[in-house]
Tab-separated table of N, CA and C and ligand atoms in Angstrom:
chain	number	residue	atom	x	y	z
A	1	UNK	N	6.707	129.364	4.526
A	1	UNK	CA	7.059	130.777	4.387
A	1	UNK	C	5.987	131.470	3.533
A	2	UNK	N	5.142	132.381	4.028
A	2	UNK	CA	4.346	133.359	3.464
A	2	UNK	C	5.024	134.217	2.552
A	3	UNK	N	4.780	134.581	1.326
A	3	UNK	CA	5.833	134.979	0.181
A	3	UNK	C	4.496	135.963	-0.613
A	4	UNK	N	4.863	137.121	-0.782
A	4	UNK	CA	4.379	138.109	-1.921
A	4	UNK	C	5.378	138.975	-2.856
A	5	UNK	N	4.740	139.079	-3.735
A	5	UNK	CA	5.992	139.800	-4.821
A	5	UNK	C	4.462	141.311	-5.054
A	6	UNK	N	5.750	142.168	-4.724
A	6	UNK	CA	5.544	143.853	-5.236
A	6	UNK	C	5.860	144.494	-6.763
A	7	UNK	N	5.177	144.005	-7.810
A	7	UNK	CA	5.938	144.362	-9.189
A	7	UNK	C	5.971	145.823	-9.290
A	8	UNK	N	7.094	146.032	-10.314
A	8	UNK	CA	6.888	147.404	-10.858
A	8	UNK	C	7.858	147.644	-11.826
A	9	UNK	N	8.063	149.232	-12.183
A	9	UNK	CA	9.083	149.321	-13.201
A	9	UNK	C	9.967	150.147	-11.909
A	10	UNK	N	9.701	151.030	-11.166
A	10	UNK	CA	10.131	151.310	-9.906
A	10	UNK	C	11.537	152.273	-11.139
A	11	UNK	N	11.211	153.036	-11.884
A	11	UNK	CA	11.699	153.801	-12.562
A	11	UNK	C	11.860	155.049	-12.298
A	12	UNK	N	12.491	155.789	-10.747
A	12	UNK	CA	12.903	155.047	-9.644
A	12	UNK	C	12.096	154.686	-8.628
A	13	UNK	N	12.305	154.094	-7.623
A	13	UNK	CA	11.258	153.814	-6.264
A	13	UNK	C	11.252	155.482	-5.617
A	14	UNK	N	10.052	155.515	-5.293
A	14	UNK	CA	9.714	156.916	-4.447
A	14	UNK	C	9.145	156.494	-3.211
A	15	UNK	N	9.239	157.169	-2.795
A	15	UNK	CA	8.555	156.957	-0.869
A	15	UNK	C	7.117	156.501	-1.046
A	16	UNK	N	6.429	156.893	-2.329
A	16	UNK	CA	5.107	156.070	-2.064
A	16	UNK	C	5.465	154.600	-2.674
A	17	UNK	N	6.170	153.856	-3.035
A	17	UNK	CA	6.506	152.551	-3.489
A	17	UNK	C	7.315	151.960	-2.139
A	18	UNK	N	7.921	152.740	-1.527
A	18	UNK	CA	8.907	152.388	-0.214
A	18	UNK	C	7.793	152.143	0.733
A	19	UNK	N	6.970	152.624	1.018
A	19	UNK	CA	6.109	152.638	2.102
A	19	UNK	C	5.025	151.522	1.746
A	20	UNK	N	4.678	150.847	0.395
A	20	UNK	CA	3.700	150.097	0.170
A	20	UNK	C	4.949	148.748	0.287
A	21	UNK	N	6.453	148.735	-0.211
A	21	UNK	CA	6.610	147.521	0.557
A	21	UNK	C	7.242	147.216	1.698
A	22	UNK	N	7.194	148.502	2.481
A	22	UNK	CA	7.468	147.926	3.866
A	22	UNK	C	6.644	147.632	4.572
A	23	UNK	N	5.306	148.172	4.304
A	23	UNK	CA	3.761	147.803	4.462
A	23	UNK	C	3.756	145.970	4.430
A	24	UNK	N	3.844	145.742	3.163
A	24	UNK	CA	4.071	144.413	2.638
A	24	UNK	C	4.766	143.965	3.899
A	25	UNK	N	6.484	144.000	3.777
A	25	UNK	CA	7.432	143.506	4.801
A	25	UNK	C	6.938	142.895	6.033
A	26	UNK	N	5.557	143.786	6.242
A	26	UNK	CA	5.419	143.658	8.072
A	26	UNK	C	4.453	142.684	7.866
A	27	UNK	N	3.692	141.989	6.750
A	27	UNK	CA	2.934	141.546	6.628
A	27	UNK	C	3.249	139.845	6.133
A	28	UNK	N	4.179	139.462	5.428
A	28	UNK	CA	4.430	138.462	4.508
A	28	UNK	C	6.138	138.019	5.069
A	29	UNK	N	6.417	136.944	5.453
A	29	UNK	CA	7.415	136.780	5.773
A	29	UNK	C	8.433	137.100	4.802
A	30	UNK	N	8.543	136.903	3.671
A	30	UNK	CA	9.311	137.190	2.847
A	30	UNK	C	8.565	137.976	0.771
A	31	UNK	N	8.828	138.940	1.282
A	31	UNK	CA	8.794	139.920	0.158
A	31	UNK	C	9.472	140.223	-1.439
A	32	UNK	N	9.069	140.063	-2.273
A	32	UNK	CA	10.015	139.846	-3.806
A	32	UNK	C	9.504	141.094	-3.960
A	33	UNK	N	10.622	142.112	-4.161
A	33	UNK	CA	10.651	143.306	-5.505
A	33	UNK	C	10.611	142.865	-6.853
A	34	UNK	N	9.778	143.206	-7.833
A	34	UNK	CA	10.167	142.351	-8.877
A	34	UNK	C	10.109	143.685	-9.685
A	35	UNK	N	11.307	143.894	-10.397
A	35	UNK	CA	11.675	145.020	-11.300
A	35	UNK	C	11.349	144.478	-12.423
A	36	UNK	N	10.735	144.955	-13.695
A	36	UNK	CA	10.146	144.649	-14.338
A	36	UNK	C	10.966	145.512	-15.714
A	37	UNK	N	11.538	144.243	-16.681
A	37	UNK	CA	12.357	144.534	-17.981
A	37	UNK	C	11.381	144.931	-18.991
A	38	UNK	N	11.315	146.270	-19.232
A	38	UNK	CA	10.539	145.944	-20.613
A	38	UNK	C	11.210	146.885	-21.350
A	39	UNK	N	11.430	145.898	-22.653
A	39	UNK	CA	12.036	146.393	-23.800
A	39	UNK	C	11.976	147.214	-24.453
A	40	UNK	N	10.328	147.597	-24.875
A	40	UNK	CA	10.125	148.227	-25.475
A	40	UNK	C	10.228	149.904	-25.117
A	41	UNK	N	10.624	149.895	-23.537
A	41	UNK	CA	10.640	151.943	-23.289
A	41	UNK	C	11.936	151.585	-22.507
A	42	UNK	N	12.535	152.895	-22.881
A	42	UNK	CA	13.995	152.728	-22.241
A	42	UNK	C	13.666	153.947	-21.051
A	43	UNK	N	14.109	153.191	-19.591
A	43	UNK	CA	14.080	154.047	-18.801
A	43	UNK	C	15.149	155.140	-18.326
A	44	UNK	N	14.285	155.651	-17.950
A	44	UNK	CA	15.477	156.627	-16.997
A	44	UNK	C	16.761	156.014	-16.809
A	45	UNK	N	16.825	154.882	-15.683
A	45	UNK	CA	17.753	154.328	-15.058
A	45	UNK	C	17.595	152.711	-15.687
A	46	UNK	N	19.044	152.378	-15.965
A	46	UNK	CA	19.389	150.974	-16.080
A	46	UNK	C	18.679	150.135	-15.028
A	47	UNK	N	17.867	148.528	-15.717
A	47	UNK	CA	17.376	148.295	-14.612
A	47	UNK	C	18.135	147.840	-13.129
A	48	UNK	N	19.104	147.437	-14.110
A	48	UNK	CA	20.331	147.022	-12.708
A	48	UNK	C	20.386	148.415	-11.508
A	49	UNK	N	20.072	149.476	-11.562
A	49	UNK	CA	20.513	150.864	-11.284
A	49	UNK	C	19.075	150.843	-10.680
A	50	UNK	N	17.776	150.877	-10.931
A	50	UNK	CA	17.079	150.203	-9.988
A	50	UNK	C	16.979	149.597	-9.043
A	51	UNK	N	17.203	148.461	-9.339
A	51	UNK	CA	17.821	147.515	-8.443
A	51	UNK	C	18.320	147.218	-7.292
A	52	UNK	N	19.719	148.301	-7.765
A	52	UNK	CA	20.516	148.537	-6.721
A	52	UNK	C	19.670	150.031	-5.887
A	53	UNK	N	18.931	150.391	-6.194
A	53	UNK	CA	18.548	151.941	-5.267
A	53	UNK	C	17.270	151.371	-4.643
A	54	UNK	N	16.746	150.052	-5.056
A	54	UNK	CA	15.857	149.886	-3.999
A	54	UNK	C	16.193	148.825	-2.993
A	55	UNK	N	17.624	147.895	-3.056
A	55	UNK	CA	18.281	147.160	-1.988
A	55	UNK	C	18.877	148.332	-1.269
A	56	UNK	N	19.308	149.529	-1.431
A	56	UNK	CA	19.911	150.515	-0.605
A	56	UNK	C	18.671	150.789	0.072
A	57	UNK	N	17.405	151.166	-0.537
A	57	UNK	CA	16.285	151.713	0.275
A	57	UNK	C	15.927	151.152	1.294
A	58	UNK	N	15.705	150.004	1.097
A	58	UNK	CA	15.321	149.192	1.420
A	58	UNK	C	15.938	147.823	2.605
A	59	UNK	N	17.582	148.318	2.268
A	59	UNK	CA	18.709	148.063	3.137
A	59	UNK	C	18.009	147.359	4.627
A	60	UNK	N	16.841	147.905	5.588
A	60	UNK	CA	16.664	147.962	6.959
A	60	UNK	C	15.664	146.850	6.927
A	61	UNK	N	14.632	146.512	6.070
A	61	UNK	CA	13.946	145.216	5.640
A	61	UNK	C	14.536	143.971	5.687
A	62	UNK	N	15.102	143.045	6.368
A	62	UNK	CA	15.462	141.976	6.040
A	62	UNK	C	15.229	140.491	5.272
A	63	UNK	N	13.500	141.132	5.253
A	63	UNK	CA	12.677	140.213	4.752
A	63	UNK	C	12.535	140.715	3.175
A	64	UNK	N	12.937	141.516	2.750
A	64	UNK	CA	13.206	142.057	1.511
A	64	UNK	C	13.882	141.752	0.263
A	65	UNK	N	13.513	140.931	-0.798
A	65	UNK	CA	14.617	140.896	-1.899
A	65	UNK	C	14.172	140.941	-3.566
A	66	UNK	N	15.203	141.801	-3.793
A	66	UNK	CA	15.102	142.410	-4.463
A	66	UNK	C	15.511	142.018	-6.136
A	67	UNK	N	14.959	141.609	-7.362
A	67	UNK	CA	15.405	141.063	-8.963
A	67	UNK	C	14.600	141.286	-9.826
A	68	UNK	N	15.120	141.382	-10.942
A	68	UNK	CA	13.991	141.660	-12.247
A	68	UNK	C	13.594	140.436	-12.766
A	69	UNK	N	12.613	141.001	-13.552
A	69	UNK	CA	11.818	139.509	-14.282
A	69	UNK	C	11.339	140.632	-15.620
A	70	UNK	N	11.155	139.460	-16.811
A	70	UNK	CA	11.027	139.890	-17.503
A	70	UNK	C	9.398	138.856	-18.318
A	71	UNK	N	9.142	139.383	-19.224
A	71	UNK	CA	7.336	138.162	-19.302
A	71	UNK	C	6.333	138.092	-18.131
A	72	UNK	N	5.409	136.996	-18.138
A	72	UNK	CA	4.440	136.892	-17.146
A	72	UNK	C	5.058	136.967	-15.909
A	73	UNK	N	4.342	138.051	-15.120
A	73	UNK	CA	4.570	137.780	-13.989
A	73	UNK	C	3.853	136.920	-12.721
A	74	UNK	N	3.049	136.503	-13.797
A	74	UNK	CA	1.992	134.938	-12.512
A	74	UNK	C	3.279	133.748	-12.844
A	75	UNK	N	3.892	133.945	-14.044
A	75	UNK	CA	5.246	132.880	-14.339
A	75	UNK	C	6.211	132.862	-13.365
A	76	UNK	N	6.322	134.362	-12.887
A	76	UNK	CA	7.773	134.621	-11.636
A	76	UNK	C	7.200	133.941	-10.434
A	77	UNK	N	5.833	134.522	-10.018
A	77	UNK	CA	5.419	134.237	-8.776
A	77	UNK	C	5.432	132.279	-8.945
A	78	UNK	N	4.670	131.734	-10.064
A	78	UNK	CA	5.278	130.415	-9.963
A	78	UNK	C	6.270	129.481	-9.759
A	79	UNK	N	7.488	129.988	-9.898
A	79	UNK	CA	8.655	130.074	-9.907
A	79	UNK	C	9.362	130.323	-8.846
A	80	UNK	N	8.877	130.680	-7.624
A	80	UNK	CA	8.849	131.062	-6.731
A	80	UNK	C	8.362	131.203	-6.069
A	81	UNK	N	7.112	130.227	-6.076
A	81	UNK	CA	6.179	129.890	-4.861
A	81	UNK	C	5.560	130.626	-4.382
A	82	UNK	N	4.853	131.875	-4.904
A	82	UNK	CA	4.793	133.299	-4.313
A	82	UNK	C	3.317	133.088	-4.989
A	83	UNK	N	2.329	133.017	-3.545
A	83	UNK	CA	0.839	133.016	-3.805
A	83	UNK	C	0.374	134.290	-3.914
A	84	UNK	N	0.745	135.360	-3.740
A	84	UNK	CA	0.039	136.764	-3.553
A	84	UNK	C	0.777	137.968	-4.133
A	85	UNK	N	0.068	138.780	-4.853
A	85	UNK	CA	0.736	139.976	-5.332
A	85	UNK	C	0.292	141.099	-4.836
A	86	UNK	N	1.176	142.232	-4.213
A	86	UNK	CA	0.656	143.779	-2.736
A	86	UNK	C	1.010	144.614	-4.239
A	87	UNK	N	-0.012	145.311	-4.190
A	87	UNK	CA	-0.319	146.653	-5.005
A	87	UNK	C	-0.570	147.983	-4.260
A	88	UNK	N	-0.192	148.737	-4.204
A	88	UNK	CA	-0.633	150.225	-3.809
A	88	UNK	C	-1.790	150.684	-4.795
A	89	UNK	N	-2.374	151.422	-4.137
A	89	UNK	CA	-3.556	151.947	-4.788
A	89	UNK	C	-3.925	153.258	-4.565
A	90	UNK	N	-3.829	154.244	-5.384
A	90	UNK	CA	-3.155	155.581	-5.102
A	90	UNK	C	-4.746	156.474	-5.155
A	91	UNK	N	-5.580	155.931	-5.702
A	91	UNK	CA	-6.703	156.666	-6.237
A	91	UNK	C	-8.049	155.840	-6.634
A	92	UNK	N	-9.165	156.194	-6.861
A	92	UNK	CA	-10.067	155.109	-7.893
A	92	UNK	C	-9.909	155.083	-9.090
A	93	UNK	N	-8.803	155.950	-9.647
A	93	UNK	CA	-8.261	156.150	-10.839
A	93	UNK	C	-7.463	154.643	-11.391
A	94	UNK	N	-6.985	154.212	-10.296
A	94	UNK	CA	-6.381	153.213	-10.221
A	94	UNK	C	-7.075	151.890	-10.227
A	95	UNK	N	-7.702	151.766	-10.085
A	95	UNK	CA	-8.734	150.745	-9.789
A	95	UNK	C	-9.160	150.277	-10.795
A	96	UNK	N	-9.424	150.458	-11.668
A	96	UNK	CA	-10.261	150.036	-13.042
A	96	UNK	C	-9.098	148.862	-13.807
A	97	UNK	N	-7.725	149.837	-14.045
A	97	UNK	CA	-6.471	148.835	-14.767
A	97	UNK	C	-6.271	147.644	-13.570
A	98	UNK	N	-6.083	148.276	-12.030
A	98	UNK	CA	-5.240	146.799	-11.210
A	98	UNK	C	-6.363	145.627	-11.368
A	99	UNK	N	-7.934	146.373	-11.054
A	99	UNK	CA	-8.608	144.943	-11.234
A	99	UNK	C	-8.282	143.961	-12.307
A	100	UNK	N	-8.761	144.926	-13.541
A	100	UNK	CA	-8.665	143.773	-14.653
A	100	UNK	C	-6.961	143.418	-14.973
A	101	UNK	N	-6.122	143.588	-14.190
A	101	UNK	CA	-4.887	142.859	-13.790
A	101	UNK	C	-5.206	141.526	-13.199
A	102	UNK	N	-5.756	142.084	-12.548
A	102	UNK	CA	-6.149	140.868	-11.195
A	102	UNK	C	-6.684	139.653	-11.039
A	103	UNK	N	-8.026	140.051	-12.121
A	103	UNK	CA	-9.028	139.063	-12.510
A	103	UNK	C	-8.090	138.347	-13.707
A	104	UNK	N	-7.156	138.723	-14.455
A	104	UNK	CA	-6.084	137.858	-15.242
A	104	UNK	C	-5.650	137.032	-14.801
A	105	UNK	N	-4.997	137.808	-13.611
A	105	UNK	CA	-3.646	136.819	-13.232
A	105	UNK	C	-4.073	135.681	-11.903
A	106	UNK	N	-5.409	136.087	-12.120
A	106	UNK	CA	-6.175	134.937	-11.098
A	106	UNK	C	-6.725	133.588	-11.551
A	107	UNK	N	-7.141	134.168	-12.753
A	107	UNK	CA	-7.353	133.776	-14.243
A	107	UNK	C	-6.977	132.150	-14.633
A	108	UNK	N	-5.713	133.111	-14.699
A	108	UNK	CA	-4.145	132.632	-15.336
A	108	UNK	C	-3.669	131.579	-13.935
A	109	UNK	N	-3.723	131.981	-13.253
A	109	UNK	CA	-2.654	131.200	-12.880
A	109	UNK	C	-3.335	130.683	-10.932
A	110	UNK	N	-4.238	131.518	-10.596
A	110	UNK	CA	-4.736	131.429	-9.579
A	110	UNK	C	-4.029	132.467	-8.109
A	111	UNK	N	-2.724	133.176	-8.850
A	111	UNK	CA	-2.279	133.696	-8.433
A	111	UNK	C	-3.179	135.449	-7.407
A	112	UNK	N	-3.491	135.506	-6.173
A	112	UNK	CA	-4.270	136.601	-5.662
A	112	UNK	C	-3.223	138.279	-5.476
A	113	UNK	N	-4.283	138.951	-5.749
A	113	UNK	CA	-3.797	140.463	-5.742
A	113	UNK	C	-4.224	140.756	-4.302
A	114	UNK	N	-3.519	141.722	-3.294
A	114	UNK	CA	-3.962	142.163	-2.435
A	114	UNK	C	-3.325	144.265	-2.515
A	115	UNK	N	-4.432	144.416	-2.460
A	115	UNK	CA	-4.588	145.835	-2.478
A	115	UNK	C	-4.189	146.852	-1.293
A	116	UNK	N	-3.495	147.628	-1.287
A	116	UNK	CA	-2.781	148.194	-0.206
A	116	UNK	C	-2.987	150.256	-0.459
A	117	UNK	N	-3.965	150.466	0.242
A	117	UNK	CA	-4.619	152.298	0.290
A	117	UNK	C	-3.137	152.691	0.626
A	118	UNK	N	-2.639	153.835	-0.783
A	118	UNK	CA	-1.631	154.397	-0.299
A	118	UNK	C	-1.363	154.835	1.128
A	119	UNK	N	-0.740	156.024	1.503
A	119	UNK	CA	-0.637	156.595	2.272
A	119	UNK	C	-1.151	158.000	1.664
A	120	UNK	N	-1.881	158.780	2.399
A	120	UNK	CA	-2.759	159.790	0.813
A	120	UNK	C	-1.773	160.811	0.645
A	121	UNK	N	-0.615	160.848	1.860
A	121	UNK	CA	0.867	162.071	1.671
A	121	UNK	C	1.650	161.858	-0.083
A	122	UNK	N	0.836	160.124	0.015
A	122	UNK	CA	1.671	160.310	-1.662
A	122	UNK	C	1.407	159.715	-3.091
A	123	UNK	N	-0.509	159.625	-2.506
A	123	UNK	CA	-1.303	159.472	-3.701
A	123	UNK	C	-1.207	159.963	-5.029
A	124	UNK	N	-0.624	161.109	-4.745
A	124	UNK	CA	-0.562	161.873	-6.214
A	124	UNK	C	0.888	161.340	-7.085
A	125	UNK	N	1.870	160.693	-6.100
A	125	UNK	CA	2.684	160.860	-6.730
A	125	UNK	C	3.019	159.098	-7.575
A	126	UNK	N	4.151	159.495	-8.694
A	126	UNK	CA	4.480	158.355	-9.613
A	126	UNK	C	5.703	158.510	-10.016
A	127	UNK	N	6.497	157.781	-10.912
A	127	UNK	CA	8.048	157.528	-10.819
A	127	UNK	C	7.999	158.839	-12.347
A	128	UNK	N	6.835	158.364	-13.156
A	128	UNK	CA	7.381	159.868	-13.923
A	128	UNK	C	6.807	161.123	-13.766
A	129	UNK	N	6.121	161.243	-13.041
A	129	UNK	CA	5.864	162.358	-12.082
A	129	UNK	C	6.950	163.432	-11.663
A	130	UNK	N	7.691	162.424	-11.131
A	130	UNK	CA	8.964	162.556	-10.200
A	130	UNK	C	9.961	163.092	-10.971
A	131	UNK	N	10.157	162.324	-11.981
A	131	UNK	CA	10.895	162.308	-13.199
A	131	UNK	C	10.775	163.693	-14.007
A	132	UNK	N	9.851	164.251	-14.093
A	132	UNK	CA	9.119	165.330	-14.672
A	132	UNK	C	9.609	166.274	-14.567
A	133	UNK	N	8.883	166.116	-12.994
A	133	UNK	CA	9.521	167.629	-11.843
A	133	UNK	C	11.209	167.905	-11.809
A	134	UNK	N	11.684	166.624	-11.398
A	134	UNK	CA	13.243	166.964	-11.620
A	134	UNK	C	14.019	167.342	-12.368
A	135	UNK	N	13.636	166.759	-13.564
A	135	UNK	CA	14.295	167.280	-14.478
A	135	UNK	C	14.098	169.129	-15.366
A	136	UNK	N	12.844	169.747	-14.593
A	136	UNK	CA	12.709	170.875	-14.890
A	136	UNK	C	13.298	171.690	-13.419
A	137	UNK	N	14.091	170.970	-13.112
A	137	UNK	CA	14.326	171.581	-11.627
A	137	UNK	C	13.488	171.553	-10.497
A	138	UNK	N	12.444	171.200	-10.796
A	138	UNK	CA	11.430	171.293	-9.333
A	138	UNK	C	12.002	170.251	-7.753
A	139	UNK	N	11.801	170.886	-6.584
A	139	UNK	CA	12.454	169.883	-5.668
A	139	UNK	C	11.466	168.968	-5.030
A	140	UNK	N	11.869	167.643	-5.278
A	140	UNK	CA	11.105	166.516	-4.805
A	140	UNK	C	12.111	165.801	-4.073
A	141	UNK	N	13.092	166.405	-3.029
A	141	UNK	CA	13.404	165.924	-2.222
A	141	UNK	C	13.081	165.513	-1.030
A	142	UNK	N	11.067	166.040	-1.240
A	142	UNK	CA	10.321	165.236	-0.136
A	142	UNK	C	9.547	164.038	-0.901
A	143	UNK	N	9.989	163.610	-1.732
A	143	UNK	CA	9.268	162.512	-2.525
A	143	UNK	C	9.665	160.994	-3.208
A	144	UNK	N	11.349	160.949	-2.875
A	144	UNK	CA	12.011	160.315	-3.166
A	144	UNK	C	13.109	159.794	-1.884
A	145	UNK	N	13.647	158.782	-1.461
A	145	UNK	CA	14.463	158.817	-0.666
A	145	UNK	C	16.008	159.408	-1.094
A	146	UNK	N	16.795	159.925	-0.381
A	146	UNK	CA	17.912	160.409	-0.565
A	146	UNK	C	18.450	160.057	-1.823
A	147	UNK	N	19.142	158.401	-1.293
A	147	UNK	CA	19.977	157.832	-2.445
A	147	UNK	C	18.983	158.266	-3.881
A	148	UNK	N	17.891	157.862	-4.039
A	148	UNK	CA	17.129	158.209	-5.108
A	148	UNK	C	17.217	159.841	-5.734
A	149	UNK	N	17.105	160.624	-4.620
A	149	UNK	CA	17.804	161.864	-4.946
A	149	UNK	C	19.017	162.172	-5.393
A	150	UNK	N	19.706	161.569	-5.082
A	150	UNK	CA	21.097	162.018	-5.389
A	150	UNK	C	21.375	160.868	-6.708
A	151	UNK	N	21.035	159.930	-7.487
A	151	UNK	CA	21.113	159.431	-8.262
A	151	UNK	C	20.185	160.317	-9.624
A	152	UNK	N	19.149	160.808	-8.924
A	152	UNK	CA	18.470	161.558	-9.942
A	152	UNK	C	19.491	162.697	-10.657
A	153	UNK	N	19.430	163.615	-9.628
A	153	UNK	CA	20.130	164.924	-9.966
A	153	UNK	C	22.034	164.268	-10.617
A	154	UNK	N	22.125	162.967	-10.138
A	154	UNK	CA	23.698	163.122	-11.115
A	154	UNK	C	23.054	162.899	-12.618
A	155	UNK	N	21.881	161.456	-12.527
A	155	UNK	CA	21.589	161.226	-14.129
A	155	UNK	C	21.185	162.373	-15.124
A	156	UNK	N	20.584	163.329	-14.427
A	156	UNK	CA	19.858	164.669	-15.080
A	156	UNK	C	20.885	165.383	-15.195
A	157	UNK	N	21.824	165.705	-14.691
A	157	UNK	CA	22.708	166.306	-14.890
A	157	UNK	C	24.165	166.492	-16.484
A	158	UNK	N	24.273	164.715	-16.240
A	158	UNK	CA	24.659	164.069	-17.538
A	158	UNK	C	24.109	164.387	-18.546
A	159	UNK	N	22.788	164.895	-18.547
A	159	UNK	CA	22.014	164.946	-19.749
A	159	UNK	C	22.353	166.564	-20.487
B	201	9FE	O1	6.766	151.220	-10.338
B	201	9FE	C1	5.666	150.966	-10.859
B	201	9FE	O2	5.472	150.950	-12.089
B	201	9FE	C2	4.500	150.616	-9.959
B	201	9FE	C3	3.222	150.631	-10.502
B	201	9FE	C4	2.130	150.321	-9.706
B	201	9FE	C5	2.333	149.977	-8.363
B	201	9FE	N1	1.461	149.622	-7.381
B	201	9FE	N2	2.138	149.374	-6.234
B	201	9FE	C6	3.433	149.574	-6.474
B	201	9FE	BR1	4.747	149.326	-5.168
B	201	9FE	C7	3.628	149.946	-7.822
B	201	9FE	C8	4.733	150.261	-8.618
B	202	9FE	O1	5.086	155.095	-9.633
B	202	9FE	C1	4.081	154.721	-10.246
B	202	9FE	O2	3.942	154.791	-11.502
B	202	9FE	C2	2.917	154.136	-9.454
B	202	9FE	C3	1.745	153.779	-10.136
B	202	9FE	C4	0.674	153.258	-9.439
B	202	9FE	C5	0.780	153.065	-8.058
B	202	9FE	N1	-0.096	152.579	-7.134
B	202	9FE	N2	0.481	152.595	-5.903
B	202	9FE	C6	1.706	153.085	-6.040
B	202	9FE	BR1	2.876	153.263	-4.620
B	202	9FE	C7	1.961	153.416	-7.383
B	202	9FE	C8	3.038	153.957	-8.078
């Protein structure tokens, strides 16, 4: 079984994170979301609440699954047999941090990065981007999938 893991904080998933792993999907028999715990910034959304909005997204993927990890992530992919890590790459802006990711965790563990050219409809965009706009009211209901929409506007709302 061909196996890649998609990391992120996916704080929430937006259509440009949806589209880089269904990209993935068509490519790797079996696909790991790996939601990523970190302690130190409290997100938007619980990561469990994550979680769950990118198994809904993501629902039509079968080859898709979806858990957090927390520490190295060349440790998860070990752990799971998972030779390759799919990155989106939104810009050359981007390029400078994923390499020297890359050359680490190749490093480290022998584990390979494979690089995936956004789609350029959503180069610009990012989870606090998204986050930004919504919460000053702006509509990015072309930038997020539904459920993600409608989870936004209840959490912002609470606030
Ligand atoms: O959610 C994130 O933090 C994040 C960052 C960088 C990323 N590259 N490709 C994907 Br999918 C991705 C997700
Ligand atoms: O949402 C983000 O923060 C983020 C960052 C970097 C990213 N590269 N490719 C994608 Br899709 C992507 C998303």
């Amino acid at each position: 079984m061909r196996r890649a893991v998609c990391p992120g904080s996916f704080d929430p998933v937006t259509n440009g994170h949806l589209d880089i792993i269904a990209r993935a999907s068509r490519l790797y028999d079996v696909v790991h979301v790996a939601v990523m715990i970190n302690k130190s910034k409290q997100g938007l959304f619980a990561v469990e609440e994550r979680i769950a909005l990118i198994e809904q997204v993501t629902a039509d993927l079968d080859n898709v699954q979806v858990e957090a990890f927390h520490g190295l992530l060349v440790d998860f992919c070990k752990q799971r047999d998972i030779p390759a890590i799919v990155k989106g790459l939104r810009a050359v802006s981007d390029f400078d941090y994923e390499l020297q990711m890359a050359q680490m965790n190749i490093g480290l563990s022998g584990v390979e990065t494979l690089f995936v050219p956004t789609n350029p409809a959503y180069s610009f965009l990012s989870s606090s981007l998204v986050k930004e706009v919504a919460q000053w009211g702006g509509d990015i209901s072309h930038l997020v999938p539904v459920p993600v929409l409608e989870a936004l506007n209840s959490k912002l709302r609470q606030r």
